[in-house]
Coordinates of C-alpha atoms (C1' of nucleotides) in Angstrom, one line a residue:
Chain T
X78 CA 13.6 97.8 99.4
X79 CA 10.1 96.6 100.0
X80 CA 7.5 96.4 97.0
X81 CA 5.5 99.4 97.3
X82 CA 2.3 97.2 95.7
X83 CA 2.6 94.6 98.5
X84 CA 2.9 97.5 100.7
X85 CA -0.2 98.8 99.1
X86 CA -1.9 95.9 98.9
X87 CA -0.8 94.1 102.6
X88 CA -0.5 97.0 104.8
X89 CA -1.5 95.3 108.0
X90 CA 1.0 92.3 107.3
X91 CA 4.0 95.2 106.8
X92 CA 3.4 96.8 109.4
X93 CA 3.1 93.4 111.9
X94 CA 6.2 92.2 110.2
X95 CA 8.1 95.1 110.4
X96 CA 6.8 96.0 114.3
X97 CA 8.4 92.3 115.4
X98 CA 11.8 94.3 114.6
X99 CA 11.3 96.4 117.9
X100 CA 12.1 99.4 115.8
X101 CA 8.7 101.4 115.3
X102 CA 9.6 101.4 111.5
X103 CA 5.7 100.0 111.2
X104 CA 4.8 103.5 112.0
X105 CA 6.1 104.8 108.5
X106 CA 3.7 102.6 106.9
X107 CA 0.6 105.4 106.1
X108 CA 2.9 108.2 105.4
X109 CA 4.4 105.7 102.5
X110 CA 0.6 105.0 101.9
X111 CA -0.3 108.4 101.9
X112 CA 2.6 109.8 99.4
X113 CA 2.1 106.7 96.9
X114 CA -1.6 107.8 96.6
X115 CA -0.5 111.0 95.9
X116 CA 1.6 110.2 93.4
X117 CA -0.5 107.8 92.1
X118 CA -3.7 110.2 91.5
X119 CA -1.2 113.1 90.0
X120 CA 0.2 110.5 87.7
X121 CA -2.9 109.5 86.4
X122 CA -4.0 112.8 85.4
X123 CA -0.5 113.8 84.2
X124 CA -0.5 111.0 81.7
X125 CA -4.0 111.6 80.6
X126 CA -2.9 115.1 79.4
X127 CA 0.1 114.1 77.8
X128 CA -1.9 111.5 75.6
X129 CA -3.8 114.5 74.8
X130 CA -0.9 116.6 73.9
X131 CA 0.7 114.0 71.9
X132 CA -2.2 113.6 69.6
X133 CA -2.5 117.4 69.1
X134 CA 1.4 117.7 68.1
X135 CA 0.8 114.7 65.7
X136 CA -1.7 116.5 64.1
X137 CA 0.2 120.1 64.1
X138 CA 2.9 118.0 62.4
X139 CA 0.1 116.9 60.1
X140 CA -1.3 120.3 59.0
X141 CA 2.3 121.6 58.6
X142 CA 2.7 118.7 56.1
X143 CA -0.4 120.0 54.4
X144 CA 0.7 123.8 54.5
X145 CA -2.6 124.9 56.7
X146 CA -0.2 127.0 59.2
X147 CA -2.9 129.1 60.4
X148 CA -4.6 125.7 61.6
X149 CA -1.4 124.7 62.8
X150 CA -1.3 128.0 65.4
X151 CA -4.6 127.7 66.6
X152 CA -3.7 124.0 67.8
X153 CA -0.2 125.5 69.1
X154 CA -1.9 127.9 71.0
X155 CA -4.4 125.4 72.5
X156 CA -1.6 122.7 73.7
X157 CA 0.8 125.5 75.3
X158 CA -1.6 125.7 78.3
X159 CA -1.6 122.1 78.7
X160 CA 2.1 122.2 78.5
X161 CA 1.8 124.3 81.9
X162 CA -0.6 121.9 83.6
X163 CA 1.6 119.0 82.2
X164 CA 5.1 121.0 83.6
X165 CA 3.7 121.7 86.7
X166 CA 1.9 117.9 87.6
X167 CA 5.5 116.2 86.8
X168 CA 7.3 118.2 89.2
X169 CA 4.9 117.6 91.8
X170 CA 5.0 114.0 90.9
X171 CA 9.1 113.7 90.8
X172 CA 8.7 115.8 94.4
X173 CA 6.5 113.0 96.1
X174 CA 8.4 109.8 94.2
X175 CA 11.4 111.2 95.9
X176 CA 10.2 111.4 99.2
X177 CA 8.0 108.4 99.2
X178 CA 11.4 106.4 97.9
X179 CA 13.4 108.4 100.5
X180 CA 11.4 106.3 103.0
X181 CA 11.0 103.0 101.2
X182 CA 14.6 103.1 101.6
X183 CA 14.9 103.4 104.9
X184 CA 12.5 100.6 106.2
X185 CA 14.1 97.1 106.8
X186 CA 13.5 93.5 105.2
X187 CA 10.3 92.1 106.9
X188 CA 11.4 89.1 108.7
X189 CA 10.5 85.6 107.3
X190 CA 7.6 84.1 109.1
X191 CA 10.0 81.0 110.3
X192 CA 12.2 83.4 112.1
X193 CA 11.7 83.7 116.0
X194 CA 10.1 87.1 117.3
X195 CA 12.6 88.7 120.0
X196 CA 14.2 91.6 121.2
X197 CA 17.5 90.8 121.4
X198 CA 20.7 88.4 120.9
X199 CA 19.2 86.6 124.3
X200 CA 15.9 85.6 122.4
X201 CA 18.0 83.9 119.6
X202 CA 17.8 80.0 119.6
X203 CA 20.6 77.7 118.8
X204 CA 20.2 76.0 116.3
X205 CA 23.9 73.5 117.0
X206 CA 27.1 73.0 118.7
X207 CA 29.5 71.6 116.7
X208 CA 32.6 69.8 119.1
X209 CA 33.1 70.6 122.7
X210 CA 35.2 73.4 124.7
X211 CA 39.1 72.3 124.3
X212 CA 40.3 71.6 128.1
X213 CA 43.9 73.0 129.4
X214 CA 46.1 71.9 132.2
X215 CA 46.9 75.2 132.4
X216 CA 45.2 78.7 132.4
X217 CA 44.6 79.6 128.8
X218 CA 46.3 83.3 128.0
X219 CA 44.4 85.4 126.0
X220 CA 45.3 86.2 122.3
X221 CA 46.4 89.4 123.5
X222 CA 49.3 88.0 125.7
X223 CA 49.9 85.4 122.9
X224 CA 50.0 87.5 120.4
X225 CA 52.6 90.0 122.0
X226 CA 54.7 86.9 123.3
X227 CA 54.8 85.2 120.0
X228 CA 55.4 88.7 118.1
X229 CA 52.1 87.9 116.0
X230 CA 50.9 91.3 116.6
X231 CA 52.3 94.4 117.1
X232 CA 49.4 96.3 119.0
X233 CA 51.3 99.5 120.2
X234 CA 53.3 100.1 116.5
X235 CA 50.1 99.7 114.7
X236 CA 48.3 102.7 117.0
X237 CA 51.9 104.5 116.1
X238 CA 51.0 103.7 112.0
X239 CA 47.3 104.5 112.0
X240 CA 45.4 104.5 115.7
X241 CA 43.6 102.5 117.5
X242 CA 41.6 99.6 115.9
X243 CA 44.1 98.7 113.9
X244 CA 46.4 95.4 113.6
X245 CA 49.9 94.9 112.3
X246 CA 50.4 91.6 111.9
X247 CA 54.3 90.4 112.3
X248 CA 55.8 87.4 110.7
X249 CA 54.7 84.2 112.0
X250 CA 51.5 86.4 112.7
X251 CA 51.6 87.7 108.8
X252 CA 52.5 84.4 107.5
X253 CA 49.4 82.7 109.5
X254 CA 46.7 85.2 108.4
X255 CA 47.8 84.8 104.6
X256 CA 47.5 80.9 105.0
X257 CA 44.2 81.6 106.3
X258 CA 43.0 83.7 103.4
X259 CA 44.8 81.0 101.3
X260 CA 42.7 77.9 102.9
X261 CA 39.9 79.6 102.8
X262 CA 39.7 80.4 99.3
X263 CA 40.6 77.0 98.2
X264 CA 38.3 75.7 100.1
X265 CA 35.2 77.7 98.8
X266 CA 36.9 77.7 95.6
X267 CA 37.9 73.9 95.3
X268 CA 35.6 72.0 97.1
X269 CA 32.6 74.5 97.5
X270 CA 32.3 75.6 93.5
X271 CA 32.0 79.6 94.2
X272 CA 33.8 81.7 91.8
X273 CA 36.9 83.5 93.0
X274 CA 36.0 87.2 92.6
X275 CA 38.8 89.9 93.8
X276 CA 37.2 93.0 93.7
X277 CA 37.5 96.7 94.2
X278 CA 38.0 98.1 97.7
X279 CA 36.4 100.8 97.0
X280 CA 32.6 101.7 96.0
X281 CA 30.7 104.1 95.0
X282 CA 27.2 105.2 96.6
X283 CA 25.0 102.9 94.4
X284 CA 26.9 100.1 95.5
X285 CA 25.9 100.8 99.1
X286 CA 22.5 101.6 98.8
X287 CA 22.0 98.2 96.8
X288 CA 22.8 96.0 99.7
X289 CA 21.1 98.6 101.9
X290 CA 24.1 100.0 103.8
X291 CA 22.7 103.5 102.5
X292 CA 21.2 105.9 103.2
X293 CA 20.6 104.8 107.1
X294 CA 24.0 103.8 108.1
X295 CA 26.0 106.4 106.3
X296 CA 28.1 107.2 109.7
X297 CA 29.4 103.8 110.2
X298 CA 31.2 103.7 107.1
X299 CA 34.7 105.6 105.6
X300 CA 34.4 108.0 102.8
X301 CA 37.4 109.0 101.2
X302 CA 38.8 111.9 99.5
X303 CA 40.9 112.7 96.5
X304 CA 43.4 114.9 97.7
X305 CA 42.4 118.0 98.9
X306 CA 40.2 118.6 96.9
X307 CA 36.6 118.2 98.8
X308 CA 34.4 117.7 96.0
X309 CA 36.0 114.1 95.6
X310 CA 34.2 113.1 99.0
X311 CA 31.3 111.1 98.8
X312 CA 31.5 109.9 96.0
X313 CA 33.5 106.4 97.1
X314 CA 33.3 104.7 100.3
X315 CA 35.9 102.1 101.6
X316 CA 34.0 98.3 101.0
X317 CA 32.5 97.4 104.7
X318 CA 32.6 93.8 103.7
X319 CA 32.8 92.2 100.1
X320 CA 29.1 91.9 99.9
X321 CA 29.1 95.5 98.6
X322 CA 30.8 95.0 95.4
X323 CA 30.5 91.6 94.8
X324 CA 26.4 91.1 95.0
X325 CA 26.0 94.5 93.0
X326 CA 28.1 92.8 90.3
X327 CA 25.1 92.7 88.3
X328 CA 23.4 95.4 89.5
X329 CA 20.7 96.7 86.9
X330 CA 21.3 93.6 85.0
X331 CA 18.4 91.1 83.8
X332 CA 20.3 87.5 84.3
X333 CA 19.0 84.2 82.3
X334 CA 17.1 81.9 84.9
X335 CA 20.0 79.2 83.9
X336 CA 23.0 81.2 85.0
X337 CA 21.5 81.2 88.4
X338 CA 22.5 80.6 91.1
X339 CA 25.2 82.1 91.1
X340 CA 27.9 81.6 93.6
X341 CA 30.9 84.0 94.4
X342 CA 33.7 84.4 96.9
X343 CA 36.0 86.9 97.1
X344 CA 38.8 88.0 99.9
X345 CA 38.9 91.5 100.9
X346 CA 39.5 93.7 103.7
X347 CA 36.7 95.5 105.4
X348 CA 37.0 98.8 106.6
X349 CA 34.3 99.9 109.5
X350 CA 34.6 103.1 111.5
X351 CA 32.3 101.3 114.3
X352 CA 31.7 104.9 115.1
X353 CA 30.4 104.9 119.3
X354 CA 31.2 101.3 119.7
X355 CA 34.7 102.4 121.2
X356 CA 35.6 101.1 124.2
X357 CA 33.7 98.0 124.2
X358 CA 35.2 95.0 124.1
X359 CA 38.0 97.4 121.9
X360 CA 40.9 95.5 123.8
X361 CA 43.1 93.3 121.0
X362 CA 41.4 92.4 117.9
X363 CA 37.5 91.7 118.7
X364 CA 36.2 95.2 117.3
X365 CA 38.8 96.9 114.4
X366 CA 38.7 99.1 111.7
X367 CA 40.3 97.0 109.7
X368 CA 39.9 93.1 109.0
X369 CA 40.1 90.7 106.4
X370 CA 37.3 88.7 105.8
X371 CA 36.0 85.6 103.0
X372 CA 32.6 86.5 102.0
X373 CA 30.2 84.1 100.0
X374 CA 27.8 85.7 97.8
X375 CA 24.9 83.7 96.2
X376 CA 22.0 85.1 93.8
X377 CA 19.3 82.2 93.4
X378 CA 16.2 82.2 92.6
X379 CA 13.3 82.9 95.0
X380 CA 12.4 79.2 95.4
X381 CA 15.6 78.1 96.4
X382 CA 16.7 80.6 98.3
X383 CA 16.4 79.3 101.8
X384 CA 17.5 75.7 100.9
X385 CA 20.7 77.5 99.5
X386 CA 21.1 79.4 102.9
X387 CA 21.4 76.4 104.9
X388 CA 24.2 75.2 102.1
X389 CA 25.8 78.8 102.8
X390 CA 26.3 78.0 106.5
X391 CA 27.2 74.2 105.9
X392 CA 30.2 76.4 103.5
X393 CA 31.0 78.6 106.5
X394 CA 30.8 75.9 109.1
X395 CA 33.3 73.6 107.4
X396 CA 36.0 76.2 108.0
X397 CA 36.1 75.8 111.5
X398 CA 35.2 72.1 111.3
X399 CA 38.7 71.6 109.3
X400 CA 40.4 74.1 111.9
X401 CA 38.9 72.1 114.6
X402 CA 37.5 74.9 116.0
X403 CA 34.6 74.3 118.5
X404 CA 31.3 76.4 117.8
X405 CA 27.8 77.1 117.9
X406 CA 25.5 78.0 115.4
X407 CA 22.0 80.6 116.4
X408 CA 19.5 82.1 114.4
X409 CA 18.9 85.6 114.8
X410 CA 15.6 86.8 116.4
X411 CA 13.5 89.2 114.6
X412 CA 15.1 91.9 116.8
X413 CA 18.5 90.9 116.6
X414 CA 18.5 90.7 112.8
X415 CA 20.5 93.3 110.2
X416 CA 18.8 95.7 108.1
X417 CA 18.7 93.7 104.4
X418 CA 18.3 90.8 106.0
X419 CA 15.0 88.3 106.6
X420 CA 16.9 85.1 108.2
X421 CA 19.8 85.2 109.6
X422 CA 22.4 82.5 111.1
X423 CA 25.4 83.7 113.3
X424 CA 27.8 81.2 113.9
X425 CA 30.4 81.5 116.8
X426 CA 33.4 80.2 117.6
X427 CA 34.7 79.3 121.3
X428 CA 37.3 81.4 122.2
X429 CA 39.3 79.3 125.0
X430 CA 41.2 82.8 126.7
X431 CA 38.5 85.4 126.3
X432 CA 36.4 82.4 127.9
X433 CA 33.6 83.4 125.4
X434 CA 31.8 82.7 122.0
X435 CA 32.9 85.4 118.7
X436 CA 30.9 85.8 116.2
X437 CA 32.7 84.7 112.6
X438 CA 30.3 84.1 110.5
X439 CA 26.8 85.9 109.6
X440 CA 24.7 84.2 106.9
X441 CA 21.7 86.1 105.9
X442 CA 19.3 85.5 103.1
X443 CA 17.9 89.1 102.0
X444 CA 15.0 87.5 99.7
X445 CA 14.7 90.2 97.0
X446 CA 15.2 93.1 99.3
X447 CA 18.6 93.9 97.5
X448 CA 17.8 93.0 94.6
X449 CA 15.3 95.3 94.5
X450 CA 17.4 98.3 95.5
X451 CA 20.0 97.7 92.9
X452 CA 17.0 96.5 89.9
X453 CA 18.9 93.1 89.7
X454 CA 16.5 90.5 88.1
X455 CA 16.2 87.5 86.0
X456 CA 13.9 86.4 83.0
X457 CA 12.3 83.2 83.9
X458 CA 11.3 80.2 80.8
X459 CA 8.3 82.0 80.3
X460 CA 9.7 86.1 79.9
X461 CA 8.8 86.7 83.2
X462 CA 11.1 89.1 85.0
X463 CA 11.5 88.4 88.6
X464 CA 13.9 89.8 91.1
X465 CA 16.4 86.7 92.6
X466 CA 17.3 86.2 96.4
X467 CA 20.3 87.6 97.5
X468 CA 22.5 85.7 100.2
X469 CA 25.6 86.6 101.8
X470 CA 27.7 84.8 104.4
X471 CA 31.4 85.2 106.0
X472 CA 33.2 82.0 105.0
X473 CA 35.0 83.6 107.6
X474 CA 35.8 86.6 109.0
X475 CA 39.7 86.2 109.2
X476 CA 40.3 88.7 112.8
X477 CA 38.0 86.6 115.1
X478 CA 39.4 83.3 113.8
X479 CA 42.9 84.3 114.4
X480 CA 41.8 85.0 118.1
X481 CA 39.9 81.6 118.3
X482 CA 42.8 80.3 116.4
X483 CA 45.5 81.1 118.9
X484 CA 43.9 80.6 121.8
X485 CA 42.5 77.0 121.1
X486 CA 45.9 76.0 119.9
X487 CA 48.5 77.9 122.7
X488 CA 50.5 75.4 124.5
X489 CA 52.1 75.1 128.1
X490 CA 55.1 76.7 126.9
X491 CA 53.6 79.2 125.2
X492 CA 53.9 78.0 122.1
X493 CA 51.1 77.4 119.2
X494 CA 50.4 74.0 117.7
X495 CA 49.7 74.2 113.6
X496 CA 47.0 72.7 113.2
X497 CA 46.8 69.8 110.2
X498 CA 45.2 72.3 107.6
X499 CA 47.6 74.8 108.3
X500 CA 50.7 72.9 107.7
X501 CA 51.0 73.3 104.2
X502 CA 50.8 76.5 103.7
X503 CA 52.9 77.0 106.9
X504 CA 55.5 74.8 106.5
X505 CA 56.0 74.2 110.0
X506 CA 54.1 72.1 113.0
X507 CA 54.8 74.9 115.6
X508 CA 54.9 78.0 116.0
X509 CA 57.3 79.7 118.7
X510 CA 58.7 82.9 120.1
Chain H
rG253 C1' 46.9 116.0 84.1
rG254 C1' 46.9 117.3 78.3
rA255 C1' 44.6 116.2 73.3
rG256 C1' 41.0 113.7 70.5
rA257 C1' 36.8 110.1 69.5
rG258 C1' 32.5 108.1 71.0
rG259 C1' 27.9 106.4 74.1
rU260 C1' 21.0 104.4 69.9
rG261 C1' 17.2 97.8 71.1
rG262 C1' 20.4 91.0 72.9
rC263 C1' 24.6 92.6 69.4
rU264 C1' 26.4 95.5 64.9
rG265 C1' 24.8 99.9 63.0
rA266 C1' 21.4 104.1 60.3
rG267 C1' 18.7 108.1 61.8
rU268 C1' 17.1 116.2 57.4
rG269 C1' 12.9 118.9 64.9
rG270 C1' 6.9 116.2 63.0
rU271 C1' 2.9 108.9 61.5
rC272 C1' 10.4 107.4 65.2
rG273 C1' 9.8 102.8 69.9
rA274 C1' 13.3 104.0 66.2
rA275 C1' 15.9 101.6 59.1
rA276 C1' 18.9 97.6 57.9
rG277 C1' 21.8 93.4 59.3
rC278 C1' 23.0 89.6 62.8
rG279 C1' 21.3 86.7 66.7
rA280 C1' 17.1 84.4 69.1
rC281 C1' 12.1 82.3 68.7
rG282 C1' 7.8 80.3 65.7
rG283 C1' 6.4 78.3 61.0
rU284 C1' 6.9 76.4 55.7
rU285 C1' 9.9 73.2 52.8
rU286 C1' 12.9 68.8 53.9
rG287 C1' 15.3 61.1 55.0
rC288 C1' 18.1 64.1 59.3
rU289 C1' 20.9 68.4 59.7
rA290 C1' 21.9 72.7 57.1
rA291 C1' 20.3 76.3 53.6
rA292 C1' 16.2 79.1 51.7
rC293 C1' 11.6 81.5 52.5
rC294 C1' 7.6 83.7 55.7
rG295 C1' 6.5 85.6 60.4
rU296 C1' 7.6 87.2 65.6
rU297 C1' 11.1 89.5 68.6
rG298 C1' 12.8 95.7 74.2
rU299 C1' 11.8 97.5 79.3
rA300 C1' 9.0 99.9 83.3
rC301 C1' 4.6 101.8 85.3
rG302 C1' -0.8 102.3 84.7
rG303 C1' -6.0 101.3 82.5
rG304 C1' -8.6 96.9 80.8
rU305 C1' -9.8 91.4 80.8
rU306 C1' -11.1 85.2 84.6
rA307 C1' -7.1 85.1 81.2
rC308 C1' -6.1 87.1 76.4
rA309 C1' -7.1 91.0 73.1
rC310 C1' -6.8 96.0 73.4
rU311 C1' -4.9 100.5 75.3
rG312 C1' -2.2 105.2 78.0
rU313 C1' 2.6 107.2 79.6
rA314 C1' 7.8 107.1 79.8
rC315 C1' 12.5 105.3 78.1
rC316 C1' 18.0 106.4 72.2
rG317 C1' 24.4 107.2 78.8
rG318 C1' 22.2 110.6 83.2
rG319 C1' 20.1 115.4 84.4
rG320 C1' 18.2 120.2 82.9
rG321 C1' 16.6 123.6 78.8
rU322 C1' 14.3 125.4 73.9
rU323 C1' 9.6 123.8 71.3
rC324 C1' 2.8 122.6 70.2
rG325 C1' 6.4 118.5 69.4
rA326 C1' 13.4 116.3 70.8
rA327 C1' 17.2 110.2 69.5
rU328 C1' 17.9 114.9 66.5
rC329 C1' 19.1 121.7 68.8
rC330 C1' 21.5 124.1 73.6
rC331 C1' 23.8 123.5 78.7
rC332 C1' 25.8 120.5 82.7
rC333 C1' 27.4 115.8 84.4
rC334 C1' 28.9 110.5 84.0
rC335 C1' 31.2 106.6 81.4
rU336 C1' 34.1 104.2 77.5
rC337 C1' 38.1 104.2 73.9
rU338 C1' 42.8 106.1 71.5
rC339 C1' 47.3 109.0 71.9
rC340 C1' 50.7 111.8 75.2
rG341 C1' 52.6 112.8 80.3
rC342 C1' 53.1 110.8 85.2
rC343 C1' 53.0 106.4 88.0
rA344 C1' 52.8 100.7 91.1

RNA sequence: GGAGAGGUGGCUGAGUGGUCGAAAGCGACGGUUUGCUAAACCGUUGUACGGGUUACACUGUACCGGGGGUUCGAAUCCCCCCCUCUCCGCCA
């Protein structure tokens, strides 16, 4: 959420900010204006004639004391009107809060300056290229064929089990995705010093308006019921990536400025109902409903918050560095970047079959937009309270690598290669049908 | 699902509808004393949003799980909701 003061006091830098996100949010601007002025001149005058009411009851309090009741009424009588005026001014204030908030809540981050202004994933620069294209003496098969040859997946049984979108991973296939959650993890966890964090898969509402998937996204997201019973719905919300319960962890909480920053993984599936995006690029496992994913989760403070991003993608990079995976690294353009976020870096690995980059990784720095939303701050040395940077990055997501995965590694035969990393949690060098 | 208990400041824990933003204790911070440390003693010690000031000082409002209600006035009375704990049932 943006700060309605620098709204207030920076108008014309919101709304050039937000207007380089090509979504005409900038237009919202004076109707925030216009409600927080409202609010703003009814709150004054509220408050004014509660200090007036207070010091009357005080004093009926005092003539009771004294036994004057006759006093007493006379004063009673005198305050009830102002009770009215008083009744009447709150609820007008409450009113306008609510729909002033209503909007803050649905305008984007404003981009950091340093960020590129574009329109879309075409405008974003690359920022590196890490290794080179893998070259095959034969035509690479896609992870689709692979996956079906090997008996990694079992596409048609899982759209018998729950639909399309979804993946049942098969033996070597189940065995392979488990050593990835496994590397990953230790990686992070070992070498990376983030705290393992395994949490809920489900969320309630809060939780998703924190990291600002709420209210504006509502439809891309599962709800689920209790039951039958209908009342039940809405009230949690399968986790769309471990970002949502792991950076409100301390939602509402005021941290010490040592304990930061603080740096948390956590494994968990996602669950996205990718609601209109059927149908493109929906063949094998690209765009599912389900996926398992290794997020990293960082609250810092404001000062460091970009030099920890670039640490954040260094994290996310090494996993395909130790893979041996070949990518590239962008930066998002103004117009290409999430909601929450105010830098973001994408990084994508080369998929050899699909003859194409996938995106794996996202690593965003959300500045204090979050934290705002969910009232998480920190009490600097001197008893300051100041809201922290949030950062989140996928360290990676697990579908995407597996593609990237298979098809680097596929063989002549048909076969897959282990590679080194792999092997000990796969106890084997090859894979094979 | 059934029965019960409870939610008050950083923590523990008082609080008859009226000088209650809230006793007391602990902790923390500052000071005195002191070879050092400790102890003792004295003092300070919540948050948010406003007004005010160069900055302080000072000052207004709200906040005792959340939301409503009664009242001139609510931590206290009434209603609804949420959460936690204990026991029982069911269950991985």
């Amino acid at each position: 959420m943006l700060d309605v003061k620098f709204i207030r006091e920076h108008a014309d830098i919101v709304r050039q900010r937000l207007a380089t996100r090509n979504a005409g949010d900038e237009l919202k601007i004076d109707q925030v204006l216009a409600l927080d002025e409202q609010r703003r001149t009814a709150l004054a005058e509220v408050e004014q004639l509660k200090a007036s009411r207070n010091r009357i009851s005080k004093e009926i309090g005092i003539l009771m004391g004294q036994k004057k009741p006759a006093e007493a009424e006379a004063k009673k009588t005198e305050t009830r009107q102002i009770g009215d005026r008083i009744t009447a001014l709150d609820k007008l204030v409450a009113e306008v809060e609510q729909q002033r908030d209503a909007l803050l809540l649905q305008l984007p981050n404003l981009p950091c300056e340093k960020v590129k202004i574009g329109k879309t994933a075409e405008d974003n620069p690359e920022v590196r290229v890490w290794g080179q294209k893998p070259g095959f003496s034969f035509k690479p098969k896609t992870h689709v064929e692979l996956c079906e040859s090997l008996k990694l997946i079992d596409f048609a049984r899982a759209a018998k089990i729950s639909g399309s979108g979804f993946i049942l991973y098969t033996h070597w296939g189940a065995r392979l995705e488990r050593a990835l959650i496994q590397m990953l993890l230790n990686l992070h966890t070992l070498e990376h010093d983030y705290t393992e964090i395994s949490p809920p898969f489900m969320v309630n509402r809060d939780c998703m308006v924190g990291v600002g998937q709420f209210p504006k996204f509502v439809d891309q997201y599962y709800g689920v019921q209790e039951g039958t019973d209908a009342s039940t719905l809405g009230k949690l919300f399968l986790i769309p990536t471990a970002e949502t319960p792991v950076a409100n962890i301390h939602r509402e909480e005021i941290l010490k400025e040592s304990q930061l920053p603080i740096r948390y993984c956590a494994y968990t599936p996602c669950f996205r109902g990718e609601a209109g995006a059927a149908g493109v690029g929906t063949r094998g496992m690209i765009r599912v409903h389900q996926f398992d994913k290794v997020e990293l989760i960082k609250i810092t403070k404001p000062e460091e918050g970009y030099a920890e991003l670039e640490k954040l993608v260094a994290n996310a990079e090494r996993v395909l560095q130790l893979l041996g995976l070949h990518y590239r690294v962008v930066q998002l353009c103004t117009g290409d970047m999430g909601f929450s976020s105010a830098m973001t870096y994408d990084i994508e690995v080369w998929a050899p079959g699909q003859g194409t980059y996938l995106e794996v990784s996202s690593c965003s720095n959300c500045e204090d937009f979050q934290a705002r939303r969910m009232n998480l701050r920190f009490k600097t040395e001197t008893g300051e309270n100041k809201f922290p940077h949030i950062l989140n990055g996928s360290g990676t997501a697990l579908a995407r690598l597996f593609v990237a995965l298979v098809e680097t590694y596929q063989q002549a035969d048909g076969s897959l290669v282990v590679p080194e990393v792999l092997k000990p949690y796969l106890k084997t060098d090859r894979i094979t049908a």
